[in-house]
Tab-separated table of C-alpha atoms in Angstrom:
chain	number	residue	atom	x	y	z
A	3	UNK	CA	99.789	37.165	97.204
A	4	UNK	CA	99.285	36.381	100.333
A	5	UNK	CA	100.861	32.723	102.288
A	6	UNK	CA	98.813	30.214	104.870
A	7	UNK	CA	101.929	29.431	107.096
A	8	UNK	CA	100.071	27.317	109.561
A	9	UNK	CA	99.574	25.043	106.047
A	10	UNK	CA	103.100	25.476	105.534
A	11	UNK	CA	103.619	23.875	109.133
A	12	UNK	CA	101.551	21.468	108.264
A	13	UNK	CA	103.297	19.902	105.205
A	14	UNK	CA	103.964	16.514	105.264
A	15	UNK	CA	104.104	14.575	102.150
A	16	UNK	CA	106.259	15.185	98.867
A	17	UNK	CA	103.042	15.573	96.812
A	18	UNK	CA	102.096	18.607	99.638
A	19	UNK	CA	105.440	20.414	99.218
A	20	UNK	CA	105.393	20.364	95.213
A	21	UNK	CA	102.318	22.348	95.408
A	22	UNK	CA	104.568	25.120	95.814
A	23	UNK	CA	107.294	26.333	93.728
A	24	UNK	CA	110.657	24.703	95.286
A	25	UNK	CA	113.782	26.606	93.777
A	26	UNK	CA	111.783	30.200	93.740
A	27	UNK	CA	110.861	32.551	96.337
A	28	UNK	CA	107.175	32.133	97.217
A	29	UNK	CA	106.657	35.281	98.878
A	30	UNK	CA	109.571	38.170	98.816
A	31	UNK	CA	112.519	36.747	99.070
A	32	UNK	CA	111.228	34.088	101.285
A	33	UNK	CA	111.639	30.662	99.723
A	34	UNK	CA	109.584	27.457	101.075
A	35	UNK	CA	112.092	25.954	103.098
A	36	UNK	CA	112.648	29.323	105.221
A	37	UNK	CA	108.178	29.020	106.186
A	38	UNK	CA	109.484	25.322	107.116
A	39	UNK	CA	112.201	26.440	108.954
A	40	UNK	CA	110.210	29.261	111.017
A	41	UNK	CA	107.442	26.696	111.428
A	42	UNK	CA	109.732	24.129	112.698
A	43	UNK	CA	108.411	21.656	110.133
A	44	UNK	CA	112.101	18.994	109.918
A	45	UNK	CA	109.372	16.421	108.370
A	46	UNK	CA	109.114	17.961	105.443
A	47	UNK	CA	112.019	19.733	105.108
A	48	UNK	CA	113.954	15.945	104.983
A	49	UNK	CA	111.379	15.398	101.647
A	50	UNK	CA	113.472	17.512	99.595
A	51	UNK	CA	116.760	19.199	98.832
A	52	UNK	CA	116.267	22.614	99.366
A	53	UNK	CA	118.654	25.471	98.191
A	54	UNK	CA	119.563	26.135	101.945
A	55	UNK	CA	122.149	28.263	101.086
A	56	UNK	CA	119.497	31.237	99.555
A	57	UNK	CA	118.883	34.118	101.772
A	58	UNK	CA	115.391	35.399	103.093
A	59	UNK	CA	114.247	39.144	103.225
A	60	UNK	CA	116.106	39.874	105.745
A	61	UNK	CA	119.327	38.085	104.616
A	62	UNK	CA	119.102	35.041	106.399
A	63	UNK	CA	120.031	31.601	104.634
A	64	UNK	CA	118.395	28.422	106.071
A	65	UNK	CA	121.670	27.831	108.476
A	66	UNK	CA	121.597	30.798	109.922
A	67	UNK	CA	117.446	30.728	110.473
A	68	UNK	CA	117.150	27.889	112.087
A	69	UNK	CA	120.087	28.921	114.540
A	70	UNK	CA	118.542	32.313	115.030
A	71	UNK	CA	115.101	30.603	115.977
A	72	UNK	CA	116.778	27.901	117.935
A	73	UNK	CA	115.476	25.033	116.150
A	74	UNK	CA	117.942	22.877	117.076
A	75	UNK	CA	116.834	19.877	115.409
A	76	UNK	CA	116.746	21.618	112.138
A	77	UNK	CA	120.007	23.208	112.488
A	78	UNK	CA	121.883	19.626	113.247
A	79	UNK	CA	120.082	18.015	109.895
A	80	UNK	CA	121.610	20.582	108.007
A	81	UNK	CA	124.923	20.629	108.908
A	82	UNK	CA	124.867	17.070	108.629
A	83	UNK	CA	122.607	17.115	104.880
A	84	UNK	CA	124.417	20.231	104.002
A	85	UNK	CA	127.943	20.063	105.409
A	86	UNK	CA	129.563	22.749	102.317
A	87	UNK	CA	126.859	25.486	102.560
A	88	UNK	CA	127.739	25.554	106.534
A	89	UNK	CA	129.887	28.967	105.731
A	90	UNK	CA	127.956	29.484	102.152
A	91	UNK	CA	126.644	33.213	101.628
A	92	UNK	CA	123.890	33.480	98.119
């Protein structure tokens, strides 16, 4: 299986995101919301609550992603969405 994550980047609507399979990896261990993150894509990671928490391949959780990337904007939404998964390890 292969991704499109310029589409991924390009998500904007609810109807969009539930094209893909929200609570399961997509690719790996890669869940939607990690694309989102590495796309910079805070629109449409606001349309949903995302297990932020879960770790990617390389053992990143969304927190820790967007921090590593320097997506600031992303990284101050979730510790203000997700305020008890700021020290959470899946």
């Amino acid at each position: 299986m292969t991704i499109n994550i310029l589409k991924i980047g390009k998500l904007k609507t609810i109807s969009d995101i539930k094209k893909y399979d929200l609570n399961k990896p997509i690719f790996l261990d890669n869940y939607l919301f990690h694309y989102l993150i590495l796309t910079n894509n805070l629109s449409a990671l606001k349309l949903y609550q995302y297990p932020v928490y879960k770790q990617n391949s390389n053992g990143y959780n969304g927190i820790i992603l967007a921090s590593k990337n320097g997506y600031y904007n992303i990284l101050k939404y979730f510790i203000k969405t997700y305020p008890k998964y700021i020290y959470s390890v899946d």
